[in-house]
Coordinates of C-alpha atoms and ligand atoms in Angstrom, one line a residue:
M193 CA -34.9 -27.1 -6.1
D194 CA -35.0 -30.9 -6.0
W195 CA -37.8 -33.0 -4.6
A196 CA -39.1 -33.8 -1.0
H197 CA -40.5 -37.0 -0.7
E198 CA -43.0 -38.1 1.9
T199 CA -42.5 -41.9 2.6
L200 CA -45.5 -42.5 5.1
Y201 CA -46.8 -45.3 2.9
S202 CA -44.5 -47.8 1.5
D203 CA -46.2 -48.1 -1.5
I204 CA -47.2 -44.3 -2.1
K205 CA -44.4 -41.6 -2.7
I206 CA -45.6 -37.9 -2.5
G207 CA -43.1 -35.2 -3.7
L208 CA -43.0 -31.5 -3.3
K209 CA -40.5 -29.7 -5.4
G210 CA -38.5 -27.0 -3.2
N211 CA -35.3 -26.1 -1.6
L212 CA -34.2 -28.1 1.7
I213 CA -33.3 -24.9 3.9
D214 CA -32.6 -26.9 7.3
K215 CA -32.5 -30.4 8.7
K216 CA -31.5 -32.0 12.3
K217 CA -31.7 -35.5 13.4
T218 CA -32.6 -34.7 16.8
T219 CA -32.9 -37.5 20.3
Y220 CA -36.5 -38.5 18.6
Q221 CA -36.8 -38.1 14.9
N222 CA -35.3 -36.7 12.0
L223 CA -36.4 -33.1 10.9
K224 CA -36.4 -31.4 7.7
I225 CA -37.8 -28.1 6.7
Y226 CA -38.2 -27.0 2.9
D227 CA -39.1 -23.8 1.3
T228 CA -41.5 -24.6 -1.6
P229 CA -43.5 -22.3 -4.4
R230 CA -46.8 -23.7 -3.8
F231 CA -46.7 -24.6 -0.3
G232 CA -44.6 -22.2 1.7
K233 CA -42.1 -23.8 4.1
V234 CA -43.1 -27.2 4.8
L235 CA -42.0 -29.3 8.1
F236 CA -41.2 -32.8 7.6
L237 CA -40.7 -35.3 10.4
D238 CA -39.4 -38.9 9.7
N239 CA -40.2 -38.0 6.1
T240 CA -43.6 -37.3 6.8
I241 CA -45.1 -34.2 6.0
Q242 CA -46.5 -32.6 9.6
T243 CA -47.6 -29.3 8.4
T244 CA -47.2 -26.6 5.5
E245 CA -47.9 -22.7 5.7
M246 CA -50.1 -23.1 2.9
D247 CA -52.7 -25.6 4.5
E248 CA -51.9 -25.6 8.0
F249 CA -54.9 -23.3 8.9
I250 CA -57.2 -26.2 8.3
Y251 CA -55.9 -28.7 10.4
H252 CA -55.1 -26.2 13.3
E253 CA -58.6 -24.4 13.3
M254 CA -60.5 -27.8 13.3
L255 CA -58.2 -29.3 15.9
T256 CA -59.5 -26.3 18.0
H257 CA -62.5 -24.3 17.4
P258 CA -64.9 -27.0 17.7
L259 CA -63.9 -27.9 21.1
L260 CA -63.4 -24.6 22.6
I261 CA -66.9 -23.3 21.4
A262 CA -68.6 -26.4 22.2
H263 CA -67.1 -26.4 26.0
P264 CA -69.1 -24.0 28.2
N265 CA -66.3 -22.2 29.8
P266 CA -63.0 -23.5 28.6
K267 CA -60.0 -21.8 30.8
N268 CA -57.2 -24.5 31.4
V269 CA -56.1 -26.1 28.0
L270 CA -53.4 -29.1 27.8
V271 CA -51.8 -29.6 24.2
I272 CA -49.8 -32.9 23.4
G273 CA -47.5 -32.7 20.8
A274 CA -47.9 -29.5 18.5
G275 CA -44.7 -28.2 18.5
D276 CA -45.3 -26.3 15.5
G277 CA -47.3 -23.9 17.6
G278 CA -50.2 -23.8 15.3
V279 CA -52.7 -24.9 17.6
L280 CA -51.1 -22.9 20.2
R281 CA -52.0 -19.6 17.9
E282 CA -55.7 -20.7 17.4
I283 CA -56.5 -21.6 21.3
L284 CA -55.3 -18.0 22.4
K285 CA -58.0 -16.5 20.3
H286 CA -60.3 -17.7 22.8
K287 CA -60.6 -16.5 26.5
I288 CA -58.6 -18.9 28.1
N289 CA -56.4 -18.9 31.3
K290 CA -53.7 -21.3 30.5
V291 CA -52.7 -23.6 27.9
T292 CA -50.1 -26.1 28.5
I293 CA -48.0 -27.8 25.7
V294 CA -46.4 -31.0 26.2
E295 CA -43.8 -31.3 23.5
I296 CA -41.1 -34.0 23.7
D297 CA -38.9 -32.5 21.1
N298 CA -37.8 -28.8 22.0
E299 CA -35.9 -28.9 18.3
V300 CA -39.3 -28.8 16.9
I301 CA -40.3 -25.9 18.5
T302 CA -37.3 -24.1 17.9
L303 CA -37.0 -24.5 14.3
S304 CA -40.5 -24.1 13.7
Q305 CA -40.3 -20.6 15.3
K306 CA -37.2 -19.8 13.1
H307 CA -38.6 -21.2 10.2
L308 CA -42.2 -21.4 10.2
P309 CA -43.2 -18.3 12.6
S310 CA -46.7 -17.6 11.2
L311 CA -47.8 -20.4 12.5
S312 CA -46.9 -20.3 15.9
K313 CA -47.0 -16.3 15.6
G314 CA -45.6 -15.5 19.1
A315 CA -47.8 -18.0 20.8
F316 CA -45.1 -19.3 22.6
N317 CA -44.2 -16.0 24.2
S318 CA -47.5 -15.9 25.4
K319 CA -47.7 -15.4 29.4
K320 CA -50.8 -17.8 29.1
V321 CA -48.5 -20.3 27.5
K322 CA -46.8 -22.9 29.7
I323 CA -44.1 -25.1 27.8
V324 CA -43.2 -28.6 28.9
I325 CA -40.6 -30.4 27.3
D326 CA -41.8 -34.2 28.3
D327 CA -43.6 -37.4 26.9
G328 CA -47.1 -36.6 27.0
A329 CA -48.0 -40.0 28.0
K330 CA -45.5 -39.6 31.0
F331 CA -46.9 -35.9 31.7
V332 CA -50.6 -37.3 31.9
E333 CA -49.5 -40.0 34.1
K334 CA -47.8 -37.7 36.8
T335 CA -49.7 -34.4 36.6
S336 CA -52.1 -33.5 39.4
E337 CA -53.6 -30.5 37.6
K338 CA -57.2 -30.6 35.8
F339 CA -58.0 -29.4 32.5
D340 CA -60.7 -28.6 30.4
I341 CA -60.0 -29.5 27.1
V342 CA -57.1 -31.7 26.0
I343 CA -55.7 -31.5 22.2
I344 CA -53.6 -34.4 21.1
D345 CA -51.5 -33.1 18.0
S346 CA -49.2 -35.9 17.5
P347 CA -47.8 -37.3 14.4
D348 CA -48.8 -40.8 13.3
P349 CA -48.6 -43.7 15.7
I350 CA -44.7 -44.0 14.9
G351 CA -41.7 -44.1 17.5
V352 CA -42.1 -41.7 20.6
A353 CA -45.6 -40.9 19.1
R354 CA -47.0 -44.5 19.0
I355 CA -47.9 -44.3 22.7
L356 CA -50.2 -41.3 22.4
F357 CA -52.4 -43.9 20.7
S358 CA -53.0 -46.5 23.6
K359 CA -55.9 -47.0 25.9
K360 CA -53.6 -46.2 29.2
F361 CA -52.7 -43.3 27.4
Y362 CA -56.6 -42.3 27.0
T363 CA -57.5 -43.6 30.3
N364 CA -55.0 -41.0 31.8
I365 CA -56.3 -38.5 29.4
F366 CA -59.8 -38.8 31.0
S367 CA -58.5 -39.1 34.6
V368 CA -57.0 -35.3 34.2
L369 CA -59.9 -33.8 32.6
R370 CA -62.5 -32.0 34.5
S371 CA -66.1 -33.2 34.7
N372 CA -67.0 -31.9 31.8
G373 CA -64.0 -32.1 29.9
I374 CA -63.5 -32.9 26.0
M375 CA -60.5 -34.2 24.1
I376 CA -59.5 -34.4 20.4
R377 CA -57.1 -36.3 18.5
Q378 CA -56.2 -36.8 14.8
T379 CA -56.7 -40.1 13.5
G380 CA -55.1 -39.8 9.9
S381 CA -56.4 -40.7 6.7
T382 CA -59.8 -42.3 6.5
M383 CA -58.9 -43.8 3.2
F384 CA -55.3 -44.8 3.4
Q385 CA -55.4 -45.4 7.3
P386 CA -58.6 -46.6 7.8
D387 CA -57.8 -48.7 10.9
E388 CA -56.7 -45.4 12.6
I389 CA -59.7 -44.4 13.1
K390 CA -61.6 -47.3 13.6
E391 CA -59.4 -48.8 16.5
N392 CA -58.9 -45.5 18.4
Y393 CA -62.6 -45.2 18.3
Q394 CA -63.0 -48.5 19.9
I395 CA -60.5 -48.0 22.4
L396 CA -62.1 -44.3 23.2
K397 CA -65.8 -45.6 23.4
T398 CA -64.4 -48.0 26.3
V399 CA -63.3 -45.0 28.2
F400 CA -65.2 -42.0 27.2
P401 CA -69.0 -42.0 27.1
C402 CA -69.4 -39.7 24.1
V403 CA -67.0 -40.3 20.9
Y404 CA -67.7 -38.9 17.6
A405 CA -65.6 -38.4 14.6
Q406 CA -65.2 -34.8 12.3
I407 CA -63.7 -35.0 8.9
V408 CA -61.8 -32.5 6.9
A409 CA -59.9 -32.5 3.3
I410 CA -56.1 -31.2 3.9
P411 CA -54.4 -31.0 0.6
T412 CA -50.8 -32.1 2.1
Y413 CA -52.4 -35.0 3.7
V414 CA -53.0 -37.2 1.2
G415 CA -55.8 -39.9 1.1
G416 CA -59.0 -38.2 0.8
F417 CA -60.8 -36.8 4.0
F418 CA -58.7 -36.4 7.1
S419 CA -60.3 -37.6 10.4
F420 CA -60.4 -36.4 14.3
L421 CA -61.9 -38.0 17.1
I422 CA -63.6 -36.0 19.9
A423 CA -64.0 -37.5 23.0
S424 CA -66.3 -36.1 25.7
K425 CA -67.1 -37.0 29.5
T426 CA -70.4 -35.6 28.8
K427 CA -72.6 -35.3 25.7
R428 CA -72.6 -31.5 25.3
P429 CA -70.6 -31.4 22.6
Q430 CA -73.2 -33.3 20.7
K431 CA -76.3 -31.4 21.9
I432 CA -75.1 -27.8 21.6
S433 CA -77.2 -25.9 19.0
Y434 CA -76.5 -23.9 15.9
K435 CA -78.1 -20.9 17.7
E436 CA -75.2 -21.2 20.8
V437 CA -72.5 -22.2 18.4
T438 CA -73.2 -19.1 16.3
K439 CA -73.9 -16.8 19.3
K440 CA -70.3 -18.0 20.8
Y441 CA -68.5 -17.7 17.5
N442 CA -69.9 -14.2 17.1
K443 CA -69.3 -13.1 20.7
L444 CA -65.5 -13.9 19.9
N445 CA -65.1 -12.5 16.7
L446 CA -63.2 -15.5 15.8
E447 CA -60.8 -14.7 12.7
T448 CA -60.8 -18.1 10.9
K449 CA -60.1 -19.2 7.4
Y450 CA -61.8 -22.4 7.7
Y451 CA -63.9 -23.0 10.8
N452 CA -67.5 -21.3 10.9
P453 CA -70.7 -22.5 12.6
D454 CA -71.5 -24.3 9.5
I455 CA -68.7 -26.3 9.2
H456 CA -68.9 -26.9 12.8
F457 CA -72.0 -29.0 12.2
A458 CA -71.1 -30.1 8.7
S459 CA -67.7 -31.9 9.7
R460 CA -69.7 -34.5 11.6
K461 CA -71.7 -35.4 8.6
L462 CA -70.2 -38.8 7.4
P463 CA -70.3 -40.6 4.3
N464 CA -71.3 -44.2 4.7
Y465 CA -67.8 -46.1 4.4
I466 CA -66.6 -43.8 7.2
K467 CA -69.9 -43.7 9.3
K468 CA -70.3 -48.1 8.8
G469 CA -66.7 -48.6 10.1
L470 CA -67.3 -46.4 13.3
Y471 CA -71.0 -46.2 14.5
N472 CA -71.5 -49.7 12.8
E473 CA -74.4 -47.9 11.2
Ligands
LIG1412 N1 -50.1 -31.4 12.5 C1 -49.0 -32.6 12.5 C2 -49.6 -34.0 12.2 O1 -50.9 -33.2 11.9 O2 -49.4 -35.0 12.0 C3 -48.2 -32.6 13.7 C4 -47.9 -31.7 14.6 S1 -46.5 -31.8 15.5 C5 -45.4 -31.2 14.6 C6 -46.3 -33.1 16.1 C7 -45.4 -33.2 17.5 O3 -45.8 -34.2 18.2 C8 -44.1 -33.0 16.9 O4 -43.3 -32.1 17.2 C9 -43.4 -34.4 17.9 O5 -42.1 -34.3 18.5 C10 -44.5 -34.5 18.8 N2 -44.8 -35.7 19.9 C11 -44.1 -36.9 19.0 N3 -44.5 -37.9 20.0 C12 -44.9 -37.3 21.3 C13 -45.1 -37.6 22.8 N4 -44.9 -38.8 23.0 N5 -45.2 -36.7 23.8 C14 -44.8 -35.5 23.2 N6 -44.8 -34.9 21.8 C15 -44.8 -35.7 21.0

């Protein structure tokens, strides 16, 4: 076994011990897959940990269920990035009609299905799933389709993912969302990447009437709390009651290892250092 190092930060080096089982320099990025005794299979893109079999459920459940429970009747979902398929697996637990995944790099889908099948769990073969190999920013610019939910499951703002953090992109997301549409995106570590959540919150606030954060702890996304921003065309996601969330959660009989009605609300409770940087409280 050797050390697989994450070099997302120039002054921090994270190492996981394991065996390199596949690698590919794709058109867009350097893809590596390690098999590790502690984390299971680990997908790296450009030497940054994207997802691991051990803790992926936290991220994929929290990127999906808070929105699909808060939305009154989610039927048409758009996912950008998410080539490992974990988000698709979680979305298909809901009574949706269709989910379109726009992933720029087909190799990620192919190698994730081969080496990390537990993430997509066959989701890519579902009749409800439409796979589009394209740049997500280009897709939202040209599509005439309307969506109830948009989930942006991108890497950090590096390389081809950078455009997925721009005002133009969010404005196009706003226009492809229906009148009660909601979007979510990951905005990195609140401690190691403090500007990411703040900058994206400020941009999203100029596009959407309702923007708020939720935080989780994901062991392999180092740097304390990991953050998401939720932007909605209505205030409903912030108004939905505990009773309503519990009723929908139970009615769907959702099988989750992290998300539940308590977490739905607890994940929005922010420590002062995050709240201050966002809501200027
Ligand atoms: N769960 C991971 C995380 O939290 O960072 C990310 C999951 S997934 C592996 C990220 C995907 O976004 C990759 O498969 C990458 O190819 C894709 N991606 C990057 N830029 C993109 C773009 N502009 N349009 C569509 N997909 C993109």
